[in-house]
Each structure stands twice: as C-alpha cells, then as structure tokens.
PDB file of C-alpha atoms in Angstrom:
ATOM      1  CA  MET A  17       1.886  29.548   8.127  1.00 43.00           C
ATOM      2  CA  LYS A  18       5.659  28.942   8.444  1.00 46.00           C
ATOM      3  CA  LYS A  19       7.510  31.937   9.662  1.00 47.00           C
ATOM      4  CA  SER A  20       9.474  32.416   6.793  1.00 46.00           C
ATOM      5  CA  HIS A  21       6.186  32.812   4.308  1.00 46.00           C
ATOM      6  CA  ALA A  22       5.106  35.202   7.084  1.00 44.00           C
ATOM      7  CA  ASN A  23       8.157  37.033   6.657  1.00 47.00           C
ATOM      8  CA  SER A  24       7.528  36.869   2.796  1.00 49.00           C
ATOM      9  CA  ILE A  25       4.458  38.435   2.839  1.00 48.00           C
ATOM     10  CA  LEU A  26       5.845  41.191   4.713  1.00 48.00           C
ATOM     11  CA  GLN A  27       8.624  41.928   2.620  1.00 50.00           C
ATOM     12  CA  ILE A  28       5.855  41.589  -0.610  1.00 50.00           C
ATOM     13  CA  LEU A  29       3.958  44.443   1.320  1.00 47.00           C
ATOM     14  CA  GLU A  30       7.254  46.318   1.790  1.00 48.00           C
ATOM     15  CA  ALA A  31       8.587  45.753  -1.639  1.00 45.00           C
ATOM     16  CA  VAL A  32       5.258  47.303  -2.799  1.00 42.00           C
ATOM     17  CA  ASN A  33       6.786  50.585  -1.611  1.00 38.00           C
ATOM     18  CA  GLY A  34      10.128  49.667  -3.094  1.00 39.00           C
ATOM     19  CA  LYS A  35      11.387  50.169   0.612  1.00 36.00           C
ATOM     20  CA  SER A  36       9.059  49.993   3.814  1.00 33.00           C
ATOM     21  CA  ASN A  37       9.525  53.837   4.341  1.00 28.00           C
ATOM     22  CA  LYS A  38       8.902  55.135   0.847  1.00 29.00           C
ATOM     23  CA  PHE A  39       5.762  55.520  -1.215  1.00 30.00           C
ATOM     24  CA  LEU A  40       4.314  53.717  -4.168  1.00 32.00           C
ATOM     25  CA  THR A  41       2.472  56.691  -6.245  1.00 29.00           C
ATOM     26  CA  TYR A  42       0.028  56.392  -9.261  1.00 28.00           C
ATOM     27  CA  GLY A  43      -2.926  58.109 -10.378  1.00 30.00           C
ATOM     28  CA  ARG A  44      -6.535  58.337  -8.962  1.00 31.00           C
ATOM     29  CA  HIS A  45      -8.548  61.653  -8.598  1.00 33.00           C
ATOM     30  CA  HIS A  46      -9.135  62.829  -4.989  1.00 37.00           C
ATOM     31  CA  PRO A  47      -8.667  66.120  -3.849  1.00 40.00           C
ATOM     32  CA  PRO A  48      -5.886  66.383  -1.345  1.00 42.00           C
ATOM     33  CA  GLY A  49      -6.915  67.523   2.251  1.00 46.00           C
ATOM     34  CA  ASN A  50     -10.421  66.376   1.845  1.00 48.00           C
ATOM     35  CA  THR A  51     -11.187  63.597   4.648  1.00 45.00           C
ATOM     36  CA  THR A  52     -12.540  61.555   1.019  1.00 51.00           C
ATOM     37  CA  SER A  53      -8.745  61.392   0.282  1.00 81.00           C
ATOM     38  CA  ARG A  54      -7.281  58.885   2.524  1.00 88.00           C
ATOM     39  CA  GLY A  55      -8.747  55.013   3.174  1.00 90.00           C
ATOM     40  CA  GLY A  56      -7.400  51.881   4.609  1.00 90.00           C
ATOM     41  CA  GLY A  57      -7.835  48.301   3.391  1.00 89.00           C
ATOM     42  CA  THR A  58      -6.504  44.715   4.848  1.00 89.00           C
ATOM     43  CA  PHE A  59      -4.708  41.973   3.007  1.00 86.00           C
ATOM     44  CA  LEU A  60      -5.877  38.778   4.958  1.00 90.00           C
ATOM     45  CA  PHE A  61      -3.749  35.808   4.398  1.00 87.00           C
ATOM     46  CA  CYS A  62      -4.655  32.186   5.622  1.00 91.00           C
ATOM     47  CA  LYS A  63      -2.067  29.093   4.199  1.00 87.00           C
ATOM     48  CA  GLU A  64      -0.338  31.086   1.633  1.00 82.00           C
ATOM     49  CA  ARG A  65      -4.025  32.444   0.297  1.00 89.00           C
ATOM     50  CA  ALA A  66      -5.143  35.917   0.263  1.00 87.00           C
ATOM     51  CA  LEU A  67      -8.924  37.145   0.419  1.00 93.00           C
ATOM     52  CA  LEU A  68     -10.123  38.886  -2.156  1.00 93.00           C
ATOM     53  CA  LEU A  69     -13.909  40.086  -2.961  1.00 95.00           C
ATOM     54  CA  GLN A  70     -15.243  40.507  -6.084  1.00 95.00           C
ATOM     55  CA  THR A  71     -17.284  43.490  -7.025  1.00 92.00           C
ATOM     56  CA  GLY A  72     -20.732  43.384  -8.160  1.00 90.00           C
ATOM     57  CA  PRO A  73     -23.059  44.800 -11.105  1.00 89.00           C
ATOM     58  CA  TYR A  74     -23.869  48.114  -9.621  1.00 86.00           C
ATOM     59  CA  CYS A  75     -19.948  49.036  -8.680  1.00 82.00           C
ATOM     60  CA  PRO A  76     -17.811  51.248 -11.043  1.00 83.00           C
ATOM     61  CA  HIS A  77     -15.645  48.728 -11.252  1.00 83.00           C
ATOM     62  CA  GLN A  78     -18.129  45.662 -11.938  1.00 89.00           C
ATOM     63  CA  PHE A  79     -16.929  41.898 -11.247  1.00 92.00           C
ATOM     64  CA  MET A  80     -13.412  43.173 -10.202  1.00 92.00           C
ATOM     65  CA  TYR A  81     -11.579  41.692  -7.482  1.00 93.00           C
ATOM     66  CA  GLU A  82      -9.919  43.894  -4.648  1.00 91.00           C
ATOM     67  CA  MET A  83      -9.365  43.753  -0.897  1.00 89.00           C
ATOM     68  CA  PRO A  84     -11.655  44.446   2.030  1.00 93.00           C
ATOM     69  CA  GLY A  85     -10.911  48.321   2.420  1.00 92.00           C
ATOM     70  CA  GLY A  86     -12.506  51.908   1.957  1.00 91.00           C
ATOM     71  CA  HIS A  87     -12.839  55.734   2.803  1.00 90.00           C
ATOM     72  CA  PHE A  88     -12.083  57.146   6.079  1.00 92.00           C
ATOM     73  CA  ASP A  89     -14.980  58.265   8.124  1.00 93.00           C
ATOM     74  CA  GLU A  90     -14.016  60.764  10.472  1.00 92.00           C
ATOM     75  CA  LYS A  91     -17.696  60.148  12.309  1.00 95.00           C
ATOM     76  CA  LYS A  92     -16.566  56.329  12.554  1.00 95.00           C
ATOM     77  CA  ASP A  93     -12.982  56.246  12.335  1.00 95.00           C
ATOM     78  CA  LEU A  94     -10.045  57.686  14.631  1.00 94.00           C
ATOM     79  CA  THR A  95      -7.031  56.348  12.385  1.00 92.00           C
ATOM     80  CA  LEU A  96      -6.920  54.610   9.047  1.00 92.00           C
ATOM     81  CA  HIS A  97      -6.024  51.240  10.570  1.00 93.00           C
ATOM     82  CA  ASP A  98      -9.758  51.501  12.133  1.00 94.00           C
ATOM     83  CA  THR A  99     -11.020  52.135   8.470  1.00 94.00           C
ATOM     84  CA  ALA A 100      -9.471  49.092   7.535  1.00 94.00           C
ATOM     85  CA  ARG A 101     -11.278  46.993  10.358  1.00 95.00           C
ATOM     86  CA  ARG A 102     -14.486  48.536  10.093  1.00 96.00           C
ATOM     87  CA  GLU A 103     -14.521  47.891   6.151  1.00 96.00           C
ATOM     88  CA  THR A 104     -13.170  44.386   6.701  1.00 96.00           C
ATOM     89  CA  LYS A 105     -16.273  43.744   9.186  1.00 97.00           C
ATOM     90  CA  GLU A 106     -18.646  45.528   6.587  1.00 96.00           C
ATOM     91  CA  GLU A 107     -17.504  43.902   3.234  1.00 96.00           C
ATOM     92  CA  ALA A 108     -16.556  40.348   4.627  1.00 97.00           C
ATOM     93  CA  GLY A 109     -18.084  39.863   8.344  1.00 97.00           C
ATOM     94  CA  ILE A 110     -14.670  39.583   9.344  1.00 96.00           C
ATOM     95  CA  VAL A 111     -13.392  41.126  12.910  1.00 94.00           C
ATOM     96  CA  VAL A 112      -9.501  41.330  12.604  1.00 92.00           C
ATOM     97  CA  ASP A 113      -7.759  41.666  15.918  1.00 86.00           C
ATOM     98  CA  LEU A 114      -4.618  42.469  16.828  1.00 81.00           C
ATOM     99  CA  GLY A 115      -3.392  38.940  17.624  1.00 81.00           C
ATOM    100  CA  HIS A 116      -3.345  38.507  13.916  1.00 87.00           C
ATOM    101  CA  TYR A 117      -1.943  41.898  12.636  1.00 88.00           C
ATOM    102  CA  LYS A 118       1.561  41.473  10.571  1.00 87.00           C
ATOM    103  CA  GLY A 119       2.056  44.841   9.390  1.00 82.00           C
ATOM    104  CA  LYS A 120       1.704  47.776   7.448  1.00 81.00           C
ATOM    105  CA  THR A 121       2.325  49.163   3.794  1.00 76.00           C
ATOM    106  CA  ARG A 122       1.503  52.995   2.907  1.00 75.00           C
ATOM    107  CA  ILE A 123       0.724  53.795  -0.709  1.00 72.00           C
ATOM    108  CA  LEU A 124       0.478  57.528  -1.708  1.00 69.00           C
ATOM    109  CA  GLU A 125      -1.134  58.339  -4.744  1.00 71.00           C
ATOM    110  CA  LYS A 126       0.111  61.124  -7.279  1.00 66.00           C
ATOM    111  CA  SER A 127      -3.281  62.683  -6.423  1.00 75.00           C
ATOM    112  CA  GLY A 128      -2.164  62.992  -2.624  1.00 77.00           C
ATOM    113  CA  TYR A 129      -4.838  60.178  -1.707  1.00 80.00           C
ATOM    114  CA  GLN A 130      -3.037  58.039   0.885  1.00 83.00           C
ATOM    115  CA  TYR A 131      -4.150  54.365   1.309  1.00 82.00           C
ATOM    116  CA  ASN A 132      -2.670  52.064   4.141  1.00 85.00           C
ATOM    117  CA  ILE A 133      -2.802  48.413   4.036  1.00 84.00           C
ATOM    118  CA  TYR A 134      -2.789  46.037   6.936  1.00 88.00           C
ATOM    119  CA  SER A 135      -1.636  42.599   6.383  1.00 87.00           C
ATOM    120  CA  TYR A 136      -3.256  40.448   9.112  1.00 91.00           C
ATOM    121  CA  GLU A 137      -2.401  36.062   8.786  1.00 90.00           C
ATOM    122  CA  PHE A 138      -4.771  33.597  10.115  1.00 93.00           C
ATOM    123  CA  ASP A 139      -4.265  29.822  10.906  1.00 93.00           C
ATOM    124  CA  GLU A 140      -7.655  28.898   9.410  1.00 94.00           C
ATOM    125  CA  GLU A 141      -9.594  30.618   6.950  1.00 94.00           C
ATOM    126  CA  PRO A 142     -12.358  32.896   8.706  1.00 95.00           C
ATOM    127  CA  GLU A 143     -15.818  32.562   7.792  1.00 96.00           C
ATOM    128  CA  VAL A 144     -17.130  35.360   5.195  1.00 97.00           C
ATOM    129  CA  PHE A 145     -20.534  36.994   5.337  1.00 97.00           C
ATOM    130  CA  LEU A 146     -20.458  39.775   2.305  1.00 96.00           C
ATOM    131  CA  ASN A 147     -22.323  42.874   1.999  1.00 93.00           C
ATOM    132  CA  GLN A 148     -24.208  44.379  -1.095  1.00 91.00           C
ATOM    133  CA  GLU A 149     -21.400  45.356  -2.233  1.00 91.00           C
ATOM    134  CA  HIS A 150     -19.964  42.103  -3.497  1.00 94.00           C
ATOM    135  CA  VAL A 151     -21.182  38.976  -5.160  1.00 95.00           C
ATOM    136  CA  LYS A 152     -18.871  36.657  -4.164  1.00 96.00           C
ATOM    137  CA  HIS A 153     -15.311  35.626  -2.568  1.00 96.00           C
ATOM    138  CA  LEU A 154     -12.290  33.411  -2.890  1.00 95.00           C
ATOM    139  CA  TRP A 155      -8.955  32.633  -0.919  1.00 94.00           C
ATOM    140  CA  ALA A 156      -6.540  33.217  -3.679  1.00 90.00           C
ATOM    141  CA  SER A 157      -3.072  31.730  -4.024  1.00 85.00           C
ATOM    142  CA  TRP A 158       0.011  34.050  -5.729  1.00 76.00           C
ATOM    143  CA  VAL A 159      -0.607  31.900  -9.062  1.00 78.00           C
ATOM    144  CA  ASP A 160      -4.416  32.704  -9.090  1.00 82.00           C
ATOM    145  CA  LEU A 161      -3.267  36.848  -8.785  1.00 76.00           C
ATOM    146  CA  HIS A 162      -2.158  36.225 -12.889  1.00 74.00           C
ATOM    147  CA  LEU A 163      -5.180  35.057 -13.897  1.00 83.00           C
ATOM    148  CA  LEU A 164      -7.845  36.975 -11.890  1.00 87.00           C
ATOM    149  CA  PRO A 165      -9.609  40.240 -13.020  1.00 89.00           C
ATOM    150  CA  LEU A 166      -8.021  42.672 -10.256  1.00 86.00           C
ATOM    151  CA  ARG A 167      -8.715  46.382  -9.468  1.00 81.00           C
ATOM    152  CA  ASN A 168      -5.913  48.409 -11.305  1.00 71.00           C
ATOM    153  CA  HIS A 169      -4.403  49.871  -8.021  1.00 66.00           C
ATOM    154  CA  ILE A 170      -3.862  46.005  -7.103  1.00 70.00           C
ATOM    155  CA  ARG A 171      -2.403  45.120 -10.198  1.00 69.00           C
ATOM    156  CA  LYS A 172       0.195  47.917 -10.244  1.00 63.00           C
ATOM    157  CA  MET A 173       1.317  46.827  -6.582  1.00 58.00           C
ATOM    158  CA  TYR A 174       1.677  42.946  -7.884  1.00 59.00           C
ATOM    159  CA  VAL A 175       3.269  44.189 -11.711  1.00 57.00           C
ATOM    160  CA  LYS A 176       5.510  46.976  -9.543  1.00 52.00           C
ATOM    161  CA  ASN A 177       7.175  43.856  -8.398  1.00 49.00           C
ATOM    162  CA  GLY A 178       7.267  41.408 -11.212  1.00 50.00           C
ATOM    163  CA  LEU A 179       4.313  39.052  -9.359  1.00 49.00           C
ATOM    164  CA  THR A 180       1.802  39.409 -12.247  1.00 44.00           C
ATOM    165  CA  PRO A 181       1.667  40.393 -15.604  1.00 42.00           C
ATOM    166  CA  GLN A 182       0.021  44.132 -16.659  1.00 40.00           C
ATOM    167  CA  LEU A 183      -3.337  43.448 -17.952  1.00 38.00           C
ATOM    168  CA  ASP A 184      -5.392  46.682 -18.545  1.00 39.00           C
ATOM    169  CA  ASN A 185      -8.663  45.295 -17.265  1.00 38.00           C
ATOM    170  CA  GLU A 186     -10.166  48.661 -15.568  1.00 35.00           C
TER     171      GLU A 186
END
C-alpha cells in the first residue's frame, strides 16, 4: 500500500475523534468503572480495503457488519491492545503483530465506555477463520461501506466524517 494511503487511513482514524487526542462520544449503556466498560478492536487494512465480519443469527445485532473486537477480560488482557489482538485472533483467526501496527484511535462513549481501535496494515490479505459469532467476512472498500449494514457505532464514526450516509439499521 502506498505511504500516502497509509497516512490517509491514520487521518481518517484521527478524524473520527476530530483530533487525535480528543474523544468521539455516543451512547451505549455500560456502567463506568466496570471491566466490561472497556474494549478494543482492530481495523485491518489491505490494498485499500478493510476487514469486516458479519454477525450471525444469534447475535443481538443480527447480520450486521463490524470489525473484530470485544470487551476487556481482566483474566486474559493486560491492556486494551491485548484485548484487540485476542479478539481478532478469536473472531477472525488472524494474529496481528506490531510490524503491521499503524496507530490507535480512542472512543469514549457518553456512558463511560472506552473503546480503542488499533489499525494494522497488511501487504496481502491474511486468511480469515471465523468463529461461531460470525457467518461471513469481506474485505470492503470505502465505497462498499456506503452499502453495507454496519453496526451503528461503526457507521457513526463514518457519518461524523462524511464518509457514508446515516442509515438507521440497528
């Protein structure tokens, strides 16, 4: 991937928060201070495409697309970066290493829920092995994001930056 494209990915992630050190806020209901009030996920990029996973029929958000990620587990994770890497391996079968690491964006919801998104860039698409939470995956272009049923928290990040239209799909 071109260096300019890698920089634009980081700029998009930074723009999610307005500036890299500010927070985007939106509502979900997790009590502050609880270990479930923190999570981490990954944006995995390859050749101007991002990996998205489609949730299955037993998920509360049926058949929506999302990035790999989940809640902090104090028994398994020392940091939210550990959470993101663990969840990516569990959900997509992909082991991310620091050689592919490009940057971090932090989201703080009105409820106090903190979610860190870690960006990784690959030269070739890694093979994906889904777990039982997801039924399919795709490497989506920025254009695809306009058409997919995305989880609202992901769509809100893109809408805030004018990258995709607001669709109430959750």
